């Protein structure tokens, strides 16, 4: 029973990560390859606040998420004037820089990581956190800010022509997405009781991106579904047979390839926007 509860808890944490990246990549159209870095910053910040300053769990994870949001602003200001592949490479570089900083700082435990973290995260806390993230994101996307995000994704030049400060809104998307990812990182740390810089490297960022793409970019519930599949599939393959368990990551990759061939737009595709809806997004964003 504890095993299944932990899987459900991990699903909810991964759902928060997928939803946070979906805001940046799915709704705003900015490709980030270093999203796990914000998760790691939130995890380390929340852990250190608890272990060193003995702050309560709730305050620690909120402050940890705020530190991640601050770094989202720091990386956003110089890089979000870039577009496409250049932005992806810049976020990848930021992720590698932060990983090496965490590996070489004494306070973070270096390559040994941090141990002895109290186990506080459970399925109820994770469920409440996921609900609050989805609720707040839906409110954002139904506001003028959300309409601006969508307008930037659809046509950045047209959005600028309508008076939308595209750089400002892209930075805002990074800040909000980084806050959510930092929150997930704090929950992760207080669930597994041990964190290591390698837990938040490039491959973790790719895993989060796979959740978003598989579920459906630009769709919050699609991101949640993608997180469920990516989390459960390796565990499901492990339990089928010894042979499949041994080569489960090969089967896992093949299944992902097949699913993307069958549904390249994602399992739950974003609602198609007609010209009238797109024009409304531009007008509301520019007001």
PDB file of C-alpha atoms in Angstrom:
ATOM      1  CA  UNK A   1       0.000   0.000   0.000  1.00  0.00           C
ATOM      2  CA  UNK A   2       2.826   2.423   0.853  1.00  0.00           C
ATOM      3  CA  UNK A   3       4.335   1.753  -2.594  1.00  0.00           C
ATOM      4  CA  UNK A   4       1.121   2.745  -4.390  1.00  0.00           C
ATOM      5  CA  UNK A   5       0.667   5.831  -2.219  1.00  0.00           C
ATOM      6  CA  UNK A   6       4.205   6.923  -3.049  1.00  0.00           C
ATOM      7  CA  UNK A   7       3.593   6.413  -6.775  1.00  0.00           C
ATOM      8  CA  UNK A   8       0.456   8.558  -6.538  1.00  0.00           C
ATOM      9  CA  UNK A   9       2.395  11.228  -4.658  1.00  0.00           C
ATOM     10  CA  UNK A  10       5.142  11.227  -7.306  1.00  0.00           C
ATOM     11  CA  UNK A  11       2.469  11.512 -10.022  1.00  0.00           C
ATOM     12  CA  UNK A  12       1.141  14.675  -8.389  1.00  0.00           C
ATOM     13  CA  UNK A  13       4.617  16.183  -8.009  1.00  0.00           C
ATOM     14  CA  UNK A  14       5.415  15.390 -11.651  1.00  0.00           C
ATOM     15  CA  UNK A  15       2.048  16.850 -12.658  1.00  0.00           C
ATOM     16  CA  UNK A  16       3.032  20.152 -11.027  1.00  0.00           C
ATOM     17  CA  UNK A  17       6.309  20.054 -12.974  1.00  0.00           C
ATOM     18  CA  UNK A  18       4.532  19.305 -16.249  1.00  0.00           C
ATOM     19  CA  UNK A  19       1.959  22.053 -15.690  1.00  0.00           C
ATOM     20  CA  UNK A  20       4.723  24.554 -14.855  1.00  0.00           C
ATOM     21  CA  UNK A  21       6.664  23.797 -18.050  1.00  0.00           C
ATOM     22  CA  UNK A  22       3.435  23.776 -20.047  1.00  0.00           C
ATOM     23  CA  UNK A  23       2.927  27.416 -19.065  1.00  0.00           C
ATOM     24  CA  UNK A  24       6.321  28.332 -20.538  1.00  0.00           C
ATOM     25  CA  UNK A  25       6.436  26.017 -23.549  1.00  0.00           C
ATOM     26  CA  UNK A  26       2.819  25.082 -24.237  1.00  0.00           C
ATOM     27  CA  UNK A  27       1.041  28.380 -23.582  1.00  0.00           C
ATOM     28  CA  UNK A  28       3.791  30.933 -24.221  1.00  0.00           C
ATOM     29  CA  UNK A  29       5.733  29.011 -26.866  1.00  0.00           C
ATOM     30  CA  UNK A  30       9.203  29.334 -25.289  1.00  0.00           C
ATOM     31  CA  UNK A  31      11.274  26.132 -25.435  1.00  0.00           C
ATOM     32  CA  UNK A  32      13.142  25.533 -22.173  1.00  0.00           C
ATOM     33  CA  UNK A  33      15.630  22.683 -21.746  1.00  0.00           C
ATOM     34  CA  UNK A  34      16.650  23.539 -18.193  1.00  0.00           C
ATOM     35  CA  UNK A  35      13.362  23.409 -16.330  1.00  0.00           C
ATOM     36  CA  UNK A  36      14.583  20.791 -13.841  1.00  0.00           C
ATOM     37  CA  UNK A  37      17.072  23.397 -12.633  1.00  0.00           C
ATOM     38  CA  UNK A  38      14.258  25.409 -11.061  1.00  0.00           C
ATOM     39  CA  UNK A  39      13.019  22.225  -9.410  1.00  0.00           C
ATOM     40  CA  UNK A  40      16.500  21.676  -7.983  1.00  0.00           C
ATOM     41  CA  UNK A  41      16.813  25.258  -6.758  1.00  0.00           C
ATOM     42  CA  UNK A  42      13.465  24.975  -4.953  1.00  0.00           C
ATOM     43  CA  UNK A  43      14.452  21.606  -3.470  1.00  0.00           C
ATOM     44  CA  UNK A  44      17.818  22.807  -2.164  1.00  0.00           C
ATOM     45  CA  UNK A  45      16.508  26.135  -0.900  1.00  0.00           C
ATOM     46  CA  UNK A  46      13.588  24.547   0.980  1.00  0.00           C
ATOM     47  CA  UNK A  47      15.845  21.834   2.416  1.00  0.00           C
ATOM     48  CA  UNK A  48      18.522  24.259   3.619  1.00  0.00           C
ATOM     49  CA  UNK A  49      15.927  26.554   5.180  1.00  0.00           C
ATOM     50  CA  UNK A  50      14.635  23.595   7.200  1.00  0.00           C
ATOM     51  CA  UNK A  51      17.964  21.956   8.078  1.00  0.00           C
ATOM     52  CA  UNK A  52      19.940  25.141   8.804  1.00  0.00           C
ATOM     53  CA  UNK A  53      17.310  27.643   9.966  1.00  0.00           C
ATOM     54  CA  UNK A  54      14.735  25.110  11.257  1.00  0.00           C
ATOM     55  CA  UNK A  55      11.861  26.828   9.491  1.00  0.00           C
ATOM     56  CA  UNK A  56       8.501  25.015   9.278  1.00  0.00           C
ATOM     57  CA  UNK A  57       7.807  22.864   6.216  1.00  0.00           C
ATOM     58  CA  UNK A  58       5.156  25.139   4.675  1.00  0.00           C
ATOM     59  CA  UNK A  59       7.267  28.289   4.983  1.00  0.00           C
ATOM     60  CA  UNK A  60      10.335  26.461   3.657  1.00  0.00           C
ATOM     61  CA  UNK A  61       8.695  25.189   0.460  1.00  0.00           C
ATOM     62  CA  UNK A  62       7.055  28.560  -0.254  1.00  0.00           C
ATOM     63  CA  UNK A  63      10.349  30.406   0.253  1.00  0.00           C
ATOM     64  CA  UNK A  64      12.149  27.722  -1.771  1.00  0.00           C
ATOM     65  CA  UNK A  65       9.679  28.231  -4.624  1.00  0.00           C
ATOM     66  CA  UNK A  66      10.208  31.989  -4.333  1.00  0.00           C
ATOM     67  CA  UNK A  67      13.980  31.519  -4.664  1.00  0.00           C
ATOM     68  CA  UNK A  68      13.364  29.453  -7.808  1.00  0.00           C
ATOM     69  CA  UNK A  69      11.101  32.238  -9.133  1.00  0.00           C
ATOM     70  CA  UNK A  70      13.890  34.759  -8.479  1.00  0.00           C
ATOM     71  CA  UNK A  71      16.284  32.658 -10.551  1.00  0.00           C
ATOM     72  CA  UNK A  72      13.571  32.433 -13.195  1.00  0.00           C
ATOM     73  CA  UNK A  73      13.725  36.229 -13.342  1.00  0.00           C
ATOM     74  CA  UNK A  74      17.549  36.213 -13.385  1.00  0.00           C
ATOM     75  CA  UNK A  75      17.711  33.810 -16.333  1.00  0.00           C
ATOM     76  CA  UNK A  76      14.730  35.428 -18.027  1.00  0.00           C
ATOM     77  CA  UNK A  77      16.044  38.973 -18.263  1.00  0.00           C
ATOM     78  CA  UNK A  78      19.146  38.272 -20.391  1.00  0.00           C
ATOM     79  CA  UNK A  79      17.935  35.236 -22.360  1.00  0.00           C
ATOM     80  CA  UNK A  80      14.299  35.832 -23.222  1.00  0.00           C
ATOM     81  CA  UNK A  81      15.210  38.304 -25.922  1.00  0.00           C
ATOM     82  CA  UNK A  82      16.371  35.148 -27.699  1.00  0.00           C
ATOM     83  CA  UNK A  83      14.013  32.942 -29.684  1.00  0.00           C
ATOM     84  CA  UNK A  84      13.696  29.311 -30.748  1.00  0.00           C
ATOM     85  CA  UNK A  85      16.850  27.196 -30.686  1.00  0.00           C
ATOM     86  CA  UNK A  86      18.941  30.000 -29.191  1.00  0.00           C
ATOM     87  CA  UNK A  87      16.653  30.233 -26.166  1.00  0.00           C
ATOM     88  CA  UNK A  88      16.698  26.440 -25.739  1.00  0.00           C
ATOM     89  CA  UNK A  89      20.522  26.405 -25.777  1.00  0.00           C
ATOM     90  CA  UNK A  90      20.660  29.298 -23.293  1.00  0.00           C
ATOM     91  CA  UNK A  91      18.356  27.521 -20.816  1.00  0.00           C
ATOM     92  CA  UNK A  92      20.359  24.310 -21.270  1.00  0.00           C
ATOM     93  CA  UNK A  93      23.551  26.219 -20.453  1.00  0.00           C
ATOM     94  CA  UNK A  94      21.939  27.760 -17.373  1.00  0.00           C
ATOM     95  CA  UNK A  95      20.965  24.292 -16.164  1.00  0.00           C
ATOM     96  CA  UNK A  96      24.505  22.955 -16.546  1.00  0.00           C
ATOM     97  CA  UNK A  97      25.957  25.983 -14.753  1.00  0.00           C
ATOM     98  CA  UNK A  98      23.607  25.573 -11.787  1.00  0.00           C
ATOM     99  CA  UNK A  99      24.266  21.823 -11.585  1.00  0.00           C
ATOM    100  CA  UNK A 100      28.004  22.432 -11.372  1.00  0.00           C
ATOM    101  CA  UNK A 101      27.525  25.142  -8.756  1.00  0.00           C
ATOM    102  CA  UNK A 102      25.478  22.763  -6.608  1.00  0.00           C
ATOM    103  CA  UNK A 103      28.119  20.049  -7.098  1.00  0.00           C
ATOM    104  CA  UNK A 104      30.890  22.319  -5.786  1.00  0.00           C
ATOM    105  CA  UNK A 105      29.250  24.171  -2.895  1.00  0.00           C
ATOM    106  CA  UNK A 106      29.962  22.862   0.583  1.00  0.00           C
ATOM    107  CA  UNK A 107      26.586  23.965   1.958  1.00  0.00           C
ATOM    108  CA  UNK A 108      24.738  21.833  -0.616  1.00  0.00           C
ATOM    109  CA  UNK A 109      26.734  18.722   0.248  1.00  0.00           C
ATOM    110  CA  UNK A 110      28.544  18.752  -3.077  1.00  0.00           C
ATOM    111  CA  UNK A 111      28.316  15.498  -5.051  1.00  0.00           C
ATOM    112  CA  UNK A 112      27.145  13.680  -1.889  1.00  0.00           C
ATOM    113  CA  UNK A 113      23.927  15.717  -1.804  1.00  0.00           C
ATOM    114  CA  UNK A 114      21.845  16.457   1.273  1.00  0.00           C
ATOM    115  CA  UNK A 115      20.575  13.757   3.622  1.00  0.00           C
ATOM    116  CA  UNK A 116      18.471  13.642   6.750  1.00  0.00           C
ATOM    117  CA  UNK A 117      15.595  15.682   5.306  1.00  0.00           C
ATOM    118  CA  UNK A 118      12.416  15.120   7.334  1.00  0.00           C
ATOM    119  CA  UNK A 119       9.693  13.236   5.479  1.00  0.00           C
ATOM    120  CA  UNK A 120       6.708  15.552   5.456  1.00  0.00           C
ATOM    121  CA  UNK A 121       5.288  15.328   1.937  1.00  0.00           C
ATOM    122  CA  UNK A 122       2.382  12.918   1.578  1.00  0.00           C
ATOM    123  CA  UNK A 123      -0.429  12.291  -0.869  1.00  0.00           C
ATOM    124  CA  UNK A 124      -2.738  14.832   0.780  1.00  0.00           C
ATOM    125  CA  UNK A 125      -0.218  17.673   0.763  1.00  0.00           C
ATOM    126  CA  UNK A 126       0.697  16.880  -2.861  1.00  0.00           C
ATOM    127  CA  UNK A 127      -2.966  16.778  -3.891  1.00  0.00           C
ATOM    128  CA  UNK A 128      -3.647  20.177  -2.299  1.00  0.00           C
ATOM    129  CA  UNK A 129      -0.531  21.648  -3.946  1.00  0.00           C
ATOM    130  CA  UNK A 130      -1.544  20.297  -7.379  1.00  0.00           C
ATOM    131  CA  UNK A 131      -5.075  21.641  -6.981  1.00  0.00           C
ATOM    132  CA  UNK A 132      -3.803  25.115  -6.029  1.00  0.00           C
ATOM    133  CA  UNK A 133      -1.351  25.159  -8.949  1.00  0.00           C
ATOM    134  CA  UNK A 134      -4.016  24.165 -11.505  1.00  0.00           C
ATOM    135  CA  UNK A 135      -6.576  26.552 -10.000  1.00  0.00           C
ATOM    136  CA  UNK A 136      -4.172  29.513 -10.026  1.00  0.00           C
ATOM    137  CA  UNK A 137      -2.959  28.692 -13.545  1.00  0.00           C
ATOM    138  CA  UNK A 138      -6.517  28.525 -14.875  1.00  0.00           C
ATOM    139  CA  UNK A 139      -7.207  31.940 -13.333  1.00  0.00           C
ATOM    140  CA  UNK A 140      -4.053  33.319 -14.962  1.00  0.00           C
ATOM    141  CA  UNK A 141      -4.879  31.875 -18.383  1.00  0.00           C
ATOM    142  CA  UNK A 142      -8.402  33.328 -18.262  1.00  0.00           C
ATOM    143  CA  UNK A 143      -7.026  36.789 -17.494  1.00  0.00           C
ATOM    144  CA  UNK A 144      -5.446  39.456 -19.700  1.00  0.00           C
ATOM    145  CA  UNK A 145      -2.022  38.010 -18.824  1.00  0.00           C
ATOM    146  CA  UNK A 146      -2.999  34.579 -20.113  1.00  0.00           C
ATOM    147  CA  UNK A 147      -4.352  36.053 -23.341  1.00  0.00           C
ATOM    148  CA  UNK A 148      -1.006  37.797 -23.813  1.00  0.00           C
ATOM    149  CA  UNK A 149       0.857  34.506 -23.328  1.00  0.00           C
ATOM    150  CA  UNK A 150      -1.248  32.854 -26.032  1.00  0.00           C
ATOM    151  CA  UNK A 151      -0.836  35.820 -28.386  1.00  0.00           C
ATOM    152  CA  UNK A 152       2.963  35.577 -28.011  1.00  0.00           C
ATOM    153  CA  UNK A 153       2.848  31.871 -28.783  1.00  0.00           C
ATOM    154  CA  UNK A 154       0.710  32.328 -31.885  1.00  0.00           C
ATOM    155  CA  UNK A 155       2.629  35.238 -33.425  1.00  0.00           C
ATOM    156  CA  UNK A 156       5.151  37.249 -31.422  1.00  0.00           C
ATOM    157  CA  UNK A 157       5.536  39.966 -34.057  1.00  0.00           C
ATOM    158  CA  UNK A 158       1.778  40.484 -34.285  1.00  0.00           C
ATOM    159  CA  UNK A 159       1.581  40.608 -30.484  1.00  0.00           C
ATOM    160  CA  UNK A 160       4.239  43.323 -30.403  1.00  0.00           C
ATOM    161  CA  UNK A 161       2.360  45.246 -33.090  1.00  0.00           C
ATOM    162  CA  UNK A 162      -0.742  45.179 -30.867  1.00  0.00           C
ATOM    163  CA  UNK A 163       1.221  46.786 -28.036  1.00  0.00           C
ATOM    164  CA  UNK A 164       2.080  43.721 -25.950  1.00  0.00           C
ATOM    165  CA  UNK A 165       5.475  43.920 -24.245  1.00  0.00           C
ATOM    166  CA  UNK A 166       6.505  40.419 -25.285  1.00  0.00           C
ATOM    167  CA  UNK A 167       9.772  40.347 -23.318  1.00  0.00           C
ATOM    168  CA  UNK A 168       7.996  41.369 -20.132  1.00  0.00           C
ATOM    169  CA  UNK A 169       5.345  38.689 -20.494  1.00  0.00           C
ATOM    170  CA  UNK A 170       7.886  35.993 -21.391  1.00  0.00           C
ATOM    171  CA  UNK A 171       9.852  36.847 -18.244  1.00  0.00           C
ATOM    172  CA  UNK A 172       6.618  36.704 -16.234  1.00  0.00           C
ATOM    173  CA  UNK A 173       5.863  33.243 -17.655  1.00  0.00           C
ATOM    174  CA  UNK A 174       9.344  32.076 -16.631  1.00  0.00           C
ATOM    175  CA  UNK A 175       8.899  33.473 -13.109  1.00  0.00           C
ATOM    176  CA  UNK A 176       5.537  31.768 -12.587  1.00  0.00           C
ATOM    177  CA  UNK A 177       6.721  28.502 -14.147  1.00  0.00           C
ATOM    178  CA  UNK A 178       9.892  28.552 -12.033  1.00  0.00           C
ATOM    179  CA  UNK A 179       7.835  29.149  -8.872  1.00  0.00           C
ATOM    180  CA  UNK A 180       5.654  26.119  -9.595  1.00  0.00           C
ATOM    181  CA  UNK A 181       8.726  23.994 -10.412  1.00  0.00           C
ATOM    182  CA  UNK A 182      10.441  25.131  -7.199  1.00  0.00           C
ATOM    183  CA  UNK A 183       7.335  24.143  -5.256  1.00  0.00           C
ATOM    184  CA  UNK A 184       7.469  20.677  -6.826  1.00  0.00           C
ATOM    185  CA  UNK A 185      11.165  20.472  -5.942  1.00  0.00           C
ATOM    186  CA  UNK A 186      10.436  21.223  -2.293  1.00  0.00           C
ATOM    187  CA  UNK A 187       7.739  18.541  -2.193  1.00  0.00           C
ATOM    188  CA  UNK A 188      10.151  16.098  -3.844  1.00  0.00           C
ATOM    189  CA  UNK A 189      12.882  16.760  -1.273  1.00  0.00           C
ATOM    190  CA  UNK A 190      10.554  16.267   1.687  1.00  0.00           C
ATOM    191  CA  UNK A 191       9.227  13.049   0.156  1.00  0.00           C
ATOM    192  CA  UNK A 192      12.476  11.179  -0.627  1.00  0.00           C
ATOM    193  CA  UNK A 193      14.557  12.732   2.205  1.00  0.00           C
ATOM    194  CA  UNK A 194      17.646  12.940  -0.006  1.00  0.00           C
ATOM    195  CA  UNK A 195      18.568  15.179  -2.923  1.00  0.00           C
ATOM    196  CA  UNK A 196      21.535  15.218  -5.269  1.00  0.00           C
ATOM    197  CA  UNK A 197      22.412  17.680  -8.069  1.00  0.00           C
ATOM    198  CA  UNK A 198      22.221  14.816 -10.584  1.00  0.00           C
ATOM    199  CA  UNK A 199      18.516  14.443  -9.767  1.00  0.00           C
ATOM    200  CA  UNK A 200      17.881  17.782 -11.476  1.00  0.00           C
ATOM    201  CA  UNK A 201      20.029  17.490 -14.586  1.00  0.00           C
ATOM    202  CA  UNK A 202      19.362  17.609 -18.309  1.00  0.00           C
ATOM    203  CA  UNK A 203      17.645  14.210 -18.456  1.00  0.00           C
ATOM    204  CA  UNK A 204      15.104  15.305 -15.850  1.00  0.00           C
ATOM    205  CA  UNK A 205      14.336  18.382 -17.942  1.00  0.00           C
ATOM    206  CA  UNK A 206      13.801  16.151 -20.991  1.00  0.00           C
ATOM    207  CA  UNK A 207      11.510  13.898 -18.951  1.00  0.00           C
ATOM    208  CA  UNK A 208       9.377  16.890 -17.956  1.00  0.00           C
ATOM    209  CA  UNK A 209       9.284  18.058 -21.585  1.00  0.00           C
ATOM    210  CA  UNK A 210       8.151  14.566 -22.649  1.00  0.00           C
ATOM    211  CA  UNK A 211       5.253  14.799 -20.196  1.00  0.00           C
ATOM    212  CA  UNK A 212       4.107  18.063 -21.758  1.00  0.00           C
ATOM    213  CA  UNK A 213       4.507  16.954 -25.379  1.00  0.00           C
ATOM    214  CA  UNK A 214       2.936  13.545 -24.806  1.00  0.00           C
ATOM    215  CA  UNK A 215      -0.063  14.902 -22.925  1.00  0.00           C
ATOM    216  CA  UNK A 216      -0.636  17.811 -25.297  1.00  0.00           C
ATOM    217  CA  UNK A 217       1.075  21.196 -25.363  1.00  0.00           C
ATOM    218  CA  UNK A 218      -1.084  24.130 -24.398  1.00  0.00           C
ATOM    219  CA  UNK A 219      -3.486  21.983 -22.373  1.00  0.00           C
ATOM    220  CA  UNK A 220      -3.195  21.880 -18.575  1.00  0.00           C
ATOM    221  CA  UNK A 221      -5.018  18.595 -18.150  1.00  0.00           C
ATOM    222  CA  UNK A 222      -3.056  17.083 -21.016  1.00  0.00           C
ATOM    223  CA  UNK A 223       0.149  17.914 -19.106  1.00  0.00           C
ATOM    224  CA  UNK A 224      -1.263  16.153 -16.030  1.00  0.00           C
ATOM    225  CA  UNK A 225      -2.163  13.104 -18.126  1.00  0.00           C
ATOM    226  CA  UNK A 226       1.317  13.060 -19.658  1.00  0.00           C
ATOM    227  CA  UNK A 227       2.850  13.163 -16.171  1.00  0.00           C
ATOM    228  CA  UNK A 228       0.680  10.213 -15.115  1.00  0.00           C
ATOM    229  CA  UNK A 229       1.762   8.110 -18.104  1.00  0.00           C
ATOM    230  CA  UNK A 230       5.473   8.943 -17.877  1.00  0.00           C
ATOM    231  CA  UNK A 231       5.479   8.181 -14.133  1.00  0.00           C
ATOM    232  CA  UNK A 232       3.436   4.986 -14.189  1.00  0.00           C
ATOM    233  CA  UNK A 233       4.710   3.381 -17.408  1.00  0.00           C
ATOM    234  CA  UNK A 234       8.215   2.376 -16.160  1.00  0.00           C
ATOM    235  CA  UNK A 235       6.719   0.932 -12.954  1.00  0.00           C
ATOM    236  CA  UNK A 236       4.075  -0.948 -14.931  1.00  0.00           C
ATOM    237  CA  UNK A 237       6.680  -2.454 -17.259  1.00  0.00           C
ATOM    238  CA  UNK A 238       8.755  -3.479 -14.244  1.00  0.00           C
ATOM    239  CA  UNK A 239       5.908  -5.636 -12.927  1.00  0.00           C
ATOM    240  CA  UNK A 240       4.917  -7.457 -16.154  1.00  0.00           C
ATOM    241  CA  UNK A 241       7.727 -10.020 -16.456  1.00  0.00           C
ATOM    242  CA  UNK A 242      11.442 -10.393 -15.583  1.00  0.00           C
ATOM    243  CA  UNK A 243      12.483 -10.001 -19.240  1.00  0.00           C
ATOM    244  CA  UNK A 244      10.474  -6.833 -19.764  1.00  0.00           C
ATOM    245  CA  UNK A 245      11.628  -5.548 -16.371  1.00  0.00           C
ATOM    246  CA  UNK A 246      15.254  -5.987 -17.434  1.00  0.00           C
ATOM    247  CA  UNK A 247      14.742  -4.040 -20.656  1.00  0.00           C
ATOM    248  CA  UNK A 248      11.917  -1.828 -19.422  1.00  0.00           C
ATOM    249  CA  UNK A 249      13.588   1.426 -20.472  1.00  0.00           C
ATOM    250  CA  UNK A 250      13.889   0.107 -24.051  1.00  0.00           C
ATOM    251  CA  UNK A 251      10.196  -0.800 -24.111  1.00  0.00           C
ATOM    252  CA  UNK A 252       9.431   2.514 -22.417  1.00  0.00           C
ATOM    253  CA  UNK A 253      11.176   4.420 -25.212  1.00  0.00           C
ATOM    254  CA  UNK A 254       9.479   2.376 -27.939  1.00  0.00           C
ATOM    255  CA  UNK A 255       6.044   2.946 -26.432  1.00  0.00           C
ATOM    256  CA  UNK A 256       6.684   6.689 -26.302  1.00  0.00           C
ATOM    257  CA  UNK A 257       7.751   6.690 -29.961  1.00  0.00           C
ATOM    258  CA  UNK A 258       4.629   4.771 -30.991  1.00  0.00           C
ATOM    259  CA  UNK A 259       2.372   7.089 -28.996  1.00  0.00           C
ATOM    260  CA  UNK A 260       3.915  10.179 -30.589  1.00  0.00           C
ATOM    261  CA  UNK A 261       3.562   8.683 -34.093  1.00  0.00           C
ATOM    262  CA  UNK A 262      -0.104   7.910 -33.477  1.00  0.00           C
ATOM    263  CA  UNK A 263      -0.870  11.228 -31.721  1.00  0.00           C
ATOM    264  CA  UNK A 264       1.833  13.760 -32.680  1.00  0.00           C
ATOM    265  CA  UNK A 265      -0.237  16.648 -31.295  1.00  0.00           C
ATOM    266  CA  UNK A 266      -0.453  14.937 -27.902  1.00  0.00           C
ATOM    267  CA  UNK A 267      -3.104  12.780 -26.302  1.00  0.00           C
ATOM    268  CA  UNK A 268      -5.227  15.801 -25.391  1.00  0.00           C
ATOM    269  CA  UNK A 269      -4.519  18.420 -28.026  1.00  0.00           C
ATOM    270  CA  UNK A 270      -4.979  22.092 -27.283  1.00  0.00           C
ATOM    271  CA  UNK A 271      -8.240  23.592 -28.551  1.00  0.00           C
ATOM    272  CA  UNK A 272      -7.748  24.846 -32.093  1.00  0.00           C
ATOM    273  CA  UNK A 273      -7.922  28.609 -32.240  1.00  0.00           C
ATOM    274  CA  UNK A 274      -9.677  30.251 -35.135  1.00  0.00           C
ATOM    275  CA  UNK A 275      -8.844  33.726 -36.367  1.00  0.00           C
ATOM    276  CA  UNK A 276     -11.504  35.383 -34.254  1.00  0.00           C
ATOM    277  CA  UNK A 277     -10.232  33.781 -31.029  1.00  0.00           C
ATOM    278  CA  UNK A 278      -6.650  34.696 -31.901  1.00  0.00           C
ATOM    279  CA  UNK A 279      -7.639  38.285 -32.631  1.00  0.00           C
ATOM    280  CA  UNK A 280      -9.440  38.469 -29.267  1.00  0.00           C
ATOM    281  CA  UNK A 281      -6.284  37.225 -27.547  1.00  0.00           C
ATOM    282  CA  UNK A 282      -4.244  39.956 -29.181  1.00  0.00           C
ATOM    283  CA  UNK A 283      -6.757  42.676 -28.320  1.00  0.00           C
ATOM    284  CA  UNK A 284      -7.120  41.581 -24.691  1.00  0.00           C
ATOM    285  CA  UNK A 285      -3.384  41.210 -24.306  1.00  0.00           C
ATOM    286  CA  UNK A 286      -2.679  44.631 -25.707  1.00  0.00           C
ATOM    287  CA  UNK A 287      -5.175  46.481 -23.521  1.00  0.00           C
TER     288      UNK A 287
END
